[in-house]
mmCIF file of C-alpha atoms and ligand atoms in Angstrom:
data_model
loop_
_atom_site.group_PDB
_atom_site.id
_atom_site.type_symbol
_atom_site.label_atom_id
_atom_site.label_comp_id
_atom_site.label_asym_id
_atom_site.label_seq_id
_atom_site.Cartn_x
_atom_site.Cartn_y
_atom_site.Cartn_z
ATOM 1 C CA MET K 14 0.052 0.221 0.016
ATOM 2 C CA THR K 15 2.670 1.883 0.867
ATOM 3 C CA ALA K 16 4.110 1.784 -2.765
ATOM 4 C CA TRP K 17 0.641 2.206 -4.538
ATOM 5 C CA ARG K 18 0.528 5.694 -2.555
ATOM 6 C CA ARG K 19 4.402 6.183 -3.737
ATOM 7 C CA ASP K 20 2.983 5.924 -6.805
ATOM 8 C CA GLY K 21 0.141 8.166 -7.111
ATOM 9 C CA LEU K 22 -2.532 5.254 -6.709
ATOM 10 C CA SER K 23 -5.523 5.829 -4.932
ATOM 11 C CA VAL K 24 -6.697 3.001 -2.511
ATOM 12 C CA ALA K 25 -10.193 1.686 -1.334
ATOM 13 C CA LEU K 26 -10.930 -0.415 1.484
ATOM 14 C CA VAL K 27 -13.517 -2.505 2.120
ATOM 15 C CA PRO K 28 -13.920 -4.290 5.582
ATOM 16 C CA THR K 29 -15.525 -7.168 6.140
ATOM 17 C CA MET K 30 -16.036 -9.967 8.628
ATOM 18 C CA GLY K 31 -15.766 -12.605 6.009
ATOM 19 C CA ALA K 32 -18.424 -15.203 4.959
ATOM 20 C CA LEU K 33 -18.424 -12.993 1.908
ATOM 21 C CA HIS K 34 -21.827 -12.889 -0.208
ATOM 22 C CA GLU K 35 -22.635 -10.878 -3.076
ATOM 23 C CA GLY K 36 -23.663 -7.702 -1.055
ATOM 24 C CA HIS K 37 -19.958 -7.738 -0.431
ATOM 25 C CA LEU K 38 -19.533 -8.281 -3.970
ATOM 26 C CA THR K 39 -21.257 -5.459 -5.080
ATOM 27 C CA LEU K 40 -18.775 -3.335 -2.564
ATOM 28 C CA MET K 41 -16.112 -4.586 -3.912
ATOM 29 C CA ARG K 42 -17.218 -3.584 -7.329
ATOM 30 C CA LEU K 43 -18.208 0.031 -5.999
ATOM 31 C CA ALA K 44 -14.649 0.040 -4.565
ATOM 32 C CA ARG K 45 -13.327 -0.770 -8.218
ATOM 33 C CA ARG K 46 -14.853 2.210 -9.622
ATOM 34 C CA GLU K 47 -13.486 4.568 -6.718
ATOM 35 C CA ALA K 48 -9.915 3.735 -6.510
ATOM 36 C CA ASP K 49 -6.735 2.472 -8.429
ATOM 37 C CA ARG K 50 -6.276 -0.209 -5.990
ATOM 38 C CA VAL K 51 -8.734 -2.310 -3.569
ATOM 39 C CA VAL K 52 -7.617 -4.013 -0.539
ATOM 40 C CA ALA K 53 -10.524 -5.776 1.837
ATOM 41 C CA SER K 54 -10.222 -7.161 5.031
ATOM 42 C CA ILE K 55 -11.424 -10.132 6.755
ATOM 43 C CA PHE K 56 -11.429 -9.673 10.172
ATOM 44 C CA VAL K 57 -14.221 -11.411 12.978
ATOM 45 C CA ASN K 58 -13.617 -8.543 15.297
ATOM 46 C CA PRO K 59 -14.476 -10.156 18.906
ATOM 47 C CA ALA K 60 -15.091 -6.706 20.488
ATOM 48 C CA GLN K 61 -18.167 -5.672 18.382
ATOM 49 C CA PHE K 62 -19.940 -9.073 19.513
ATOM 50 C CA GLY K 63 -21.859 -9.234 23.188
ATOM 51 C CA PRO K 64 -21.763 -12.255 25.773
ATOM 52 C CA GLY K 65 -24.261 -14.481 24.524
ATOM 53 C CA GLU K 66 -23.986 -13.493 21.026
ATOM 54 C CA ASP K 67 -22.768 -15.517 17.834
ATOM 55 C CA PHE K 68 -18.863 -14.734 17.781
ATOM 56 C CA GLU K 69 -17.685 -18.537 17.945
ATOM 57 C CA ARG K 70 -20.199 -19.772 15.291
ATOM 58 C CA TYR K 71 -20.333 -16.606 13.018
ATOM 59 C CA PRO K 72 -18.801 -18.219 9.730
ATOM 60 C CA ARG K 73 -15.563 -18.416 8.826
ATOM 61 C CA THR K 74 -14.712 -19.440 5.413
ATOM 62 C CA GLU K 75 -11.570 -17.757 4.649
ATOM 63 C CA ALA K 76 -10.405 -19.886 1.519
ATOM 64 C CA ALA K 77 -13.476 -19.162 -0.510
ATOM 65 C CA ASP K 78 -13.718 -15.790 0.719
ATOM 66 C CA VAL K 79 -10.197 -15.037 -0.926
ATOM 67 C CA ALA K 80 -10.954 -16.927 -4.060
ATOM 68 C CA LYS K 81 -14.328 -14.977 -4.501
ATOM 69 C CA LEU K 82 -11.909 -11.439 -3.657
ATOM 70 C CA ALA K 83 -9.441 -12.476 -6.406
ATOM 71 C CA SER K 84 -12.237 -13.038 -8.802
ATOM 72 C CA ALA K 85 -13.671 -9.754 -7.727
ATOM 73 C CA GLY K 86 -10.463 -7.814 -8.976
ATOM 74 C CA VAL K 87 -9.215 -7.365 -5.342
ATOM 75 C CA GLU K 88 -5.563 -6.426 -5.311
ATOM 76 C CA ALA K 89 -5.208 -7.149 -1.766
ATOM 77 C CA ALA K 90 -6.687 -9.155 1.546
ATOM 78 C CA PHE K 91 -6.101 -8.415 4.540
ATOM 79 C CA ALA K 92 -7.046 -11.143 7.423
ATOM 80 C CA PRO K 93 -5.030 -10.442 10.930
ATOM 81 C CA SER K 94 -5.473 -12.516 13.844
ATOM 82 C CA PRO K 95 -7.038 -11.605 16.674
ATOM 83 C CA ARG K 96 -3.880 -11.255 18.386
ATOM 84 C CA GLU K 97 -2.638 -9.058 15.562
ATOM 85 C CA MET K 98 -5.130 -6.731 16.010
ATOM 86 C CA TYR K 99 -5.760 -6.824 20.254
ATOM 87 C CA PRO K 100 -1.975 -7.251 21.338
ATOM 88 C CA GLU K 101 -1.186 -8.232 25.255
ATOM 89 C CA GLY K 102 -2.067 -5.159 27.132
ATOM 90 C CA PHE K 103 -4.270 -3.253 24.968
ATOM 91 C CA ALA K 104 -6.606 -0.944 26.730
ATOM 92 C CA THR K 105 -8.046 1.202 24.398
ATOM 93 C CA ARG K 106 -11.663 2.118 23.861
ATOM 94 C CA VAL K 107 -13.913 4.319 21.413
ATOM 95 C CA HIS K 108 -17.146 5.557 22.231
ATOM 96 C CA ILE K 109 -19.788 6.795 19.826
ATOM 97 C CA ASP K 110 -22.496 9.426 22.046
ATOM 98 C CA ARG K 111 -25.764 9.502 20.902
ATOM 99 C CA LEU K 112 -25.901 7.880 17.287
ATOM 100 C CA GLY K 113 -24.768 4.696 18.808
ATOM 101 C CA ASP K 114 -27.060 4.580 21.721
ATOM 102 C CA VAL K 115 -30.037 4.268 19.897
ATOM 103 C CA LEU K 116 -31.467 1.191 17.692
ATOM 104 C CA CYS K 117 -29.138 -1.970 17.793
ATOM 105 C CA GLY K 118 -27.022 0.245 20.209
ATOM 106 C CA ALA K 119 -29.921 -0.029 22.804
ATOM 107 C CA HIS K 120 -30.082 -3.691 22.001
ATOM 108 C CA ARG K 121 -26.138 -4.694 21.797
ATOM 109 C CA PRO K 122 -24.613 -2.873 24.560
ATOM 110 C CA GLY K 123 -20.884 -2.430 23.735
ATOM 111 C CA HIS K 124 -20.893 -3.630 20.162
ATOM 112 C CA PHE K 125 -20.537 0.004 18.267
ATOM 113 C CA ASP K 126 -17.901 0.832 20.612
ATOM 114 C CA GLY K 127 -16.000 -2.614 19.504
ATOM 115 C CA MET K 128 -17.138 -1.946 15.771
ATOM 116 C CA ALA K 129 -15.907 1.858 15.964
ATOM 117 C CA LEU K 130 -12.617 0.106 17.502
ATOM 118 C CA ILE K 131 -11.934 -2.118 14.734
ATOM 119 C CA VAL K 132 -12.731 0.065 11.820
ATOM 120 C CA VAL K 133 -10.211 2.917 13.541
ATOM 121 C CA LYS K 134 -7.487 0.451 13.534
ATOM 122 C CA LEU K 135 -8.348 -0.754 10.234
ATOM 123 C CA LEU K 136 -8.211 2.654 8.772
ATOM 124 C CA LEU K 137 -5.113 3.977 10.061
ATOM 125 C CA SER K 138 -3.357 0.610 9.388
ATOM 126 C CA ALA K 139 -4.622 0.958 5.490
ATOM 127 C CA LEU K 140 -4.540 4.435 5.214
ATOM 128 C CA PRO K 141 -7.062 4.240 2.166
ATOM 129 C CA ASP K 142 -8.369 7.472 0.037
ATOM 130 C CA VAL K 143 -11.926 5.745 0.518
ATOM 131 C CA ALA K 144 -13.618 3.229 2.875
ATOM 132 C CA ILE K 145 -16.874 1.374 1.785
ATOM 133 C CA PHE K 146 -19.544 0.204 3.882
ATOM 134 C CA GLY K 147 -22.930 -1.510 3.315
ATOM 135 C CA GLU K 148 -26.440 0.374 3.801
ATOM 136 C CA LYS K 149 -27.931 -2.849 5.646
ATOM 137 C CA ASP K 150 -25.852 -1.873 8.224
ATOM 138 C CA TYR K 151 -27.192 1.505 8.277
ATOM 139 C CA GLN K 152 -26.357 2.937 11.210
ATOM 140 C CA GLN K 153 -23.282 1.102 11.693
ATOM 141 C CA LEU K 154 -22.217 3.763 8.510
ATOM 142 C CA GLN K 155 -23.663 6.711 10.124
ATOM 143 C CA ILE K 156 -21.540 6.172 12.604
ATOM 144 C CA ILE K 157 -18.364 5.491 10.928
ATOM 145 C CA ARG K 158 -19.179 9.020 9.035
ATOM 146 C CA ARG K 159 -19.548 10.581 12.172
ATOM 147 C CA PHE K 160 -16.457 9.415 14.170
ATOM 148 C CA THR K 161 -14.154 9.669 10.966
ATOM 149 C CA ALA K 162 -15.149 13.409 10.838
ATOM 150 C CA ASP K 163 -14.911 13.804 14.757
ATOM 151 C CA LEU K 164 -11.171 12.146 14.821
ATOM 152 C CA ASN K 165 -9.783 13.824 11.777
ATOM 153 C CA ILE K 166 -9.143 10.874 9.718
ATOM 154 C CA PRO K 167 -8.476 11.373 6.672
ATOM 155 C CA VAL K 168 -11.100 9.266 4.328
ATOM 156 C CA ARG K 169 -13.866 9.393 2.312
ATOM 157 C CA ILE K 170 -16.705 6.678 3.724
ATOM 158 C CA LEU K 171 -19.185 5.693 1.263
ATOM 159 C CA GLY K 172 -22.485 3.248 1.574
ATOM 160 C CA GLY K 173 -23.155 0.438 -0.811
ATOM 161 C CA PRO K 174 -26.583 -0.436 -1.654
ATOM 162 C CA ILE K 175 -28.535 -3.286 0.222
ATOM 163 C CA GLU K 176 -28.316 -6.977 -2.063
ATOM 164 C CA ARG K 177 -31.441 -8.580 -1.571
ATOM 165 C CA GLU K 178 -32.443 -11.985 -2.485
ATOM 166 C CA ALA K 179 -35.082 -12.449 -5.198
ATOM 167 C CA ASP K 180 -38.511 -12.500 -2.446
ATOM 168 C CA GLY K 181 -36.743 -9.173 -0.898
ATOM 169 C CA LEU K 182 -34.327 -10.600 2.295
ATOM 170 C CA ALA K 183 -31.357 -8.587 2.217
ATOM 171 C CA LEU K 184 -28.154 -10.682 2.114
ATOM 172 C CA SER K 185 -26.666 -11.440 5.208
ATOM 173 C CA SER K 186 -23.847 -13.770 6.390
ATOM 174 C CA ARG K 187 -26.038 -14.471 9.060
ATOM 175 C CA ASN K 188 -29.060 -16.064 7.213
ATOM 176 C CA ARG K 189 -26.908 -19.005 6.606
ATOM 177 C CA TYR K 190 -28.216 -20.114 10.285
ATOM 178 C CA LEU K 191 -31.653 -20.058 9.263
ATOM 179 C CA THR K 192 -33.594 -23.267 8.802
ATOM 180 C CA PRO K 193 -35.976 -23.444 5.471
ATOM 181 C CA GLU K 194 -38.934 -22.492 7.540
ATOM 182 C CA GLN K 195 -37.369 -19.708 9.337
ATOM 183 C CA ARG K 196 -35.956 -18.678 6.044
ATOM 184 C CA ARG K 197 -39.678 -18.542 5.100
ATOM 185 C CA VAL K 198 -40.388 -16.327 7.800
ATOM 186 C CA ALA K 199 -37.875 -14.140 7.485
ATOM 187 C CA VAL K 200 -38.853 -12.373 4.548
ATOM 188 C CA THR K 201 -41.716 -10.871 6.676
ATOM 189 C CA LEU K 202 -39.106 -8.330 8.197
ATOM 190 C CA PRO K 203 -38.450 -6.747 4.619
ATOM 191 C CA ASP K 204 -41.859 -6.920 3.750
ATOM 192 C CA ALA K 205 -43.060 -5.265 7.180
ATOM 193 C CA LEU K 206 -40.474 -2.469 6.981
ATOM 194 C CA ARG K 207 -41.602 -1.859 3.636
ATOM 195 C CA ALA K 208 -45.276 -1.699 4.362
ATOM 196 C CA ALA K 209 -44.516 0.606 6.501
ATOM 197 C CA ARG K 210 -42.155 3.078 4.467
ATOM 198 C CA ASP K 211 -45.033 2.657 2.044
ATOM 199 C CA ALA K 212 -47.596 3.885 4.874
ATOM 200 C CA VAL K 213 -45.677 6.931 5.688
ATOM 201 C CA ARG K 214 -44.915 8.138 1.963
ATOM 202 C CA ALA K 215 -48.410 8.167 2.054
ATOM 203 C CA GLY K 216 -48.687 10.707 4.616
ATOM 204 C CA GLY K 217 -49.123 8.017 7.525
ATOM 205 C CA ASP K 218 -48.474 8.491 10.752
ATOM 206 C CA PRO K 219 -45.179 6.827 11.601
ATOM 207 C CA ALA K 220 -45.832 5.460 15.334
ATOM 208 C CA ALA K 221 -48.877 3.880 13.619
ATOM 209 C CA ALA K 222 -46.727 2.496 10.889
ATOM 210 C CA SER K 223 -44.193 1.034 12.678
ATOM 211 C CA ALA K 224 -46.587 -0.517 15.048
ATOM 212 C CA LYS K 225 -48.041 -2.215 12.821
ATOM 213 C CA ALA K 226 -45.118 -3.589 11.189
ATOM 214 C CA ARG K 227 -44.118 -4.861 14.671
ATOM 215 C CA ASP K 228 -47.286 -6.785 15.003
ATOM 216 C CA ALA K 229 -46.916 -7.825 11.136
ATOM 217 C CA ILE K 230 -43.673 -9.536 12.333
ATOM 218 C CA LEU K 231 -44.446 -11.443 15.588
ATOM 219 C CA ALA K 232 -47.345 -12.820 13.467
ATOM 220 C CA ALA K 233 -45.397 -14.116 10.948
ATOM 221 C CA GLY K 234 -43.526 -16.464 13.562
ATOM 222 C CA PHE K 235 -40.583 -14.250 14.634
ATOM 223 C CA ASP K 236 -39.777 -14.859 18.292
ATOM 224 C CA SER K 237 -39.242 -10.971 19.274
ATOM 225 C CA VAL K 238 -38.825 -7.724 17.676
ATOM 226 C CA ASP K 239 -35.880 -5.451 18.956
ATOM 227 C CA TYR K 240 -37.380 -2.269 17.433
ATOM 228 C CA VAL K 241 -39.034 -1.073 14.432
ATOM 229 C CA GLU K 242 -38.553 2.867 14.177
ATOM 230 C CA ILE K 243 -38.741 5.267 11.823
ATOM 231 C CA ARG K 244 -35.789 7.848 12.033
ATOM 232 C CA ASP K 245 -33.870 10.490 10.751
ATOM 233 C CA PRO K 246 -31.146 9.398 8.044
ATOM 234 C CA ALA K 247 -29.019 11.593 9.334
ATOM 235 C CA THR K 248 -28.987 12.196 13.159
ATOM 236 C CA LEU K 249 -30.879 9.185 13.644
ATOM 237 C CA ASP K 250 -33.376 10.721 15.808
ATOM 238 C CA LEU K 251 -37.025 9.226 15.854
ATOM 239 C CA VAL K 252 -39.129 11.154 13.304
ATOM 240 C CA THR K 253 -42.886 11.797 14.661
ATOM 241 C CA ALA K 254 -44.509 13.161 11.850
ATOM 242 C CA PRO K 255 -44.629 12.153 8.213
ATOM 243 C CA GLY K 256 -43.248 14.244 5.163
ATOM 244 C CA ARG K 257 -39.385 14.501 6.867
ATOM 245 C CA PRO K 258 -36.484 13.071 5.275
ATOM 246 C CA ALA K 259 -36.910 9.515 6.963
ATOM 247 C CA ARG K 260 -35.772 5.546 7.062
ATOM 248 C CA VAL K 261 -37.256 2.574 8.325
ATOM 249 C CA PHE K 262 -35.418 0.494 10.390
ATOM 250 C CA GLY K 263 -36.213 -2.820 12.041
ATOM 251 C CA ALA K 264 -34.443 -5.586 14.076
ATOM 252 C CA ALA K 265 -35.931 -9.351 15.276
ATOM 253 C CA ARG K 266 -34.975 -12.639 16.433
ATOM 254 C CA LEU K 267 -35.912 -15.506 14.824
ATOM 255 C CA GLY K 268 -34.473 -18.725 16.564
ATOM 256 C CA GLY K 269 -31.239 -18.020 17.761
ATOM 257 C CA THR K 270 -30.420 -15.518 15.025
ATOM 258 C CA ARG K 271 -30.846 -11.787 14.833
ATOM 259 C CA LEU K 272 -32.218 -10.173 11.458
ATOM 260 C CA ILE K 273 -31.938 -6.301 10.270
ATOM 261 C CA ASP K 274 -33.135 -4.389 7.558
ATOM 262 C CA ASN K 275 -34.279 -1.038 6.514
ATOM 263 C CA TRP K 276 -35.777 1.455 4.221
ATOM 264 C CA ALA K 277 -35.197 4.829 2.870
ATOM 265 C CA VAL K 278 -38.704 6.573 2.770
HETATM 266 O O1 PAF E 4 -20.191 -4.557 9.008
HETATM 267 C C1 PAF E 4 -19.236 -5.303 9.268
HETATM 268 O O2 PAF E 4 -18.684 -6.343 8.663
HETATM 269 C C2 PAF E 4 -18.422 -4.783 10.741
HETATM 270 O O3 PAF E 4 -19.206 -4.344 11.569
HETATM 271 C C3 PAF E 4 -17.410 -4.795 10.260
HETATM 272 C C4 PAF E 4 -17.566 -3.007 9.712
HETATM 273 C C5 PAF E 4 -16.317 -5.236 8.965
HETATM 274 C C6 PAF E 4 -16.387 -4.274 11.585
HETATM 275 O O4 PAF E 4 -15.880 -5.339 12.045
#
């Protein structure tokens, strides 16, 4: 990367936790258009998983990932070990107020601090011109925009579109946890959030639209709903009246699997 920079070539970084799917490859292709060289990182970051979450069983498919990256024309893959990223004596934390406290932040304590910590480390290791993150983790994307600005990290942050299955389920490495029956139920999450989006677009009350989506998700067979909320896309403040910039966010649990999704209003 140092040699690329010396030669005046621009660099894009796409951080991932591996288990790559078409959604990741879309980000790689976007990176390809944005910079002369593309670097992807693969690191299942222990700091962003809470106790009882799926860190141990998170799919690790490194050989297949590296092959996919090569066929997507990615020039370099960086797959550090936990020891390299968190050496003996590591004691630093990164915390983001407000944006990190709502939505997933309210249900996964410490998750965004752990995510921010590793993204800061990856950005400072690669010093890319641009870094690309998927909009499925829309809150994560907004948090990354916030802390890179706050910490004067000289990088352009770009969001990539959500890729979906033919029936609308957002692609996620965690979809592979679903049984065939759960997979049939799972599509209710994007369907219900999209219905809420349509209701708010048509001038409906955001709180009523959220409540209706929550009911539909539970009625379809999800075990619980962490949240369905309609929030401002930049500040993530709750939107209480129609006609404002908004995004519908949802997270729900099906068996041991937690799925998230969102739609722009
Ligand atoms: O979105 C992810 O896959 C992860 O949160 C990220 C950004 C790679 C940090 O570990």
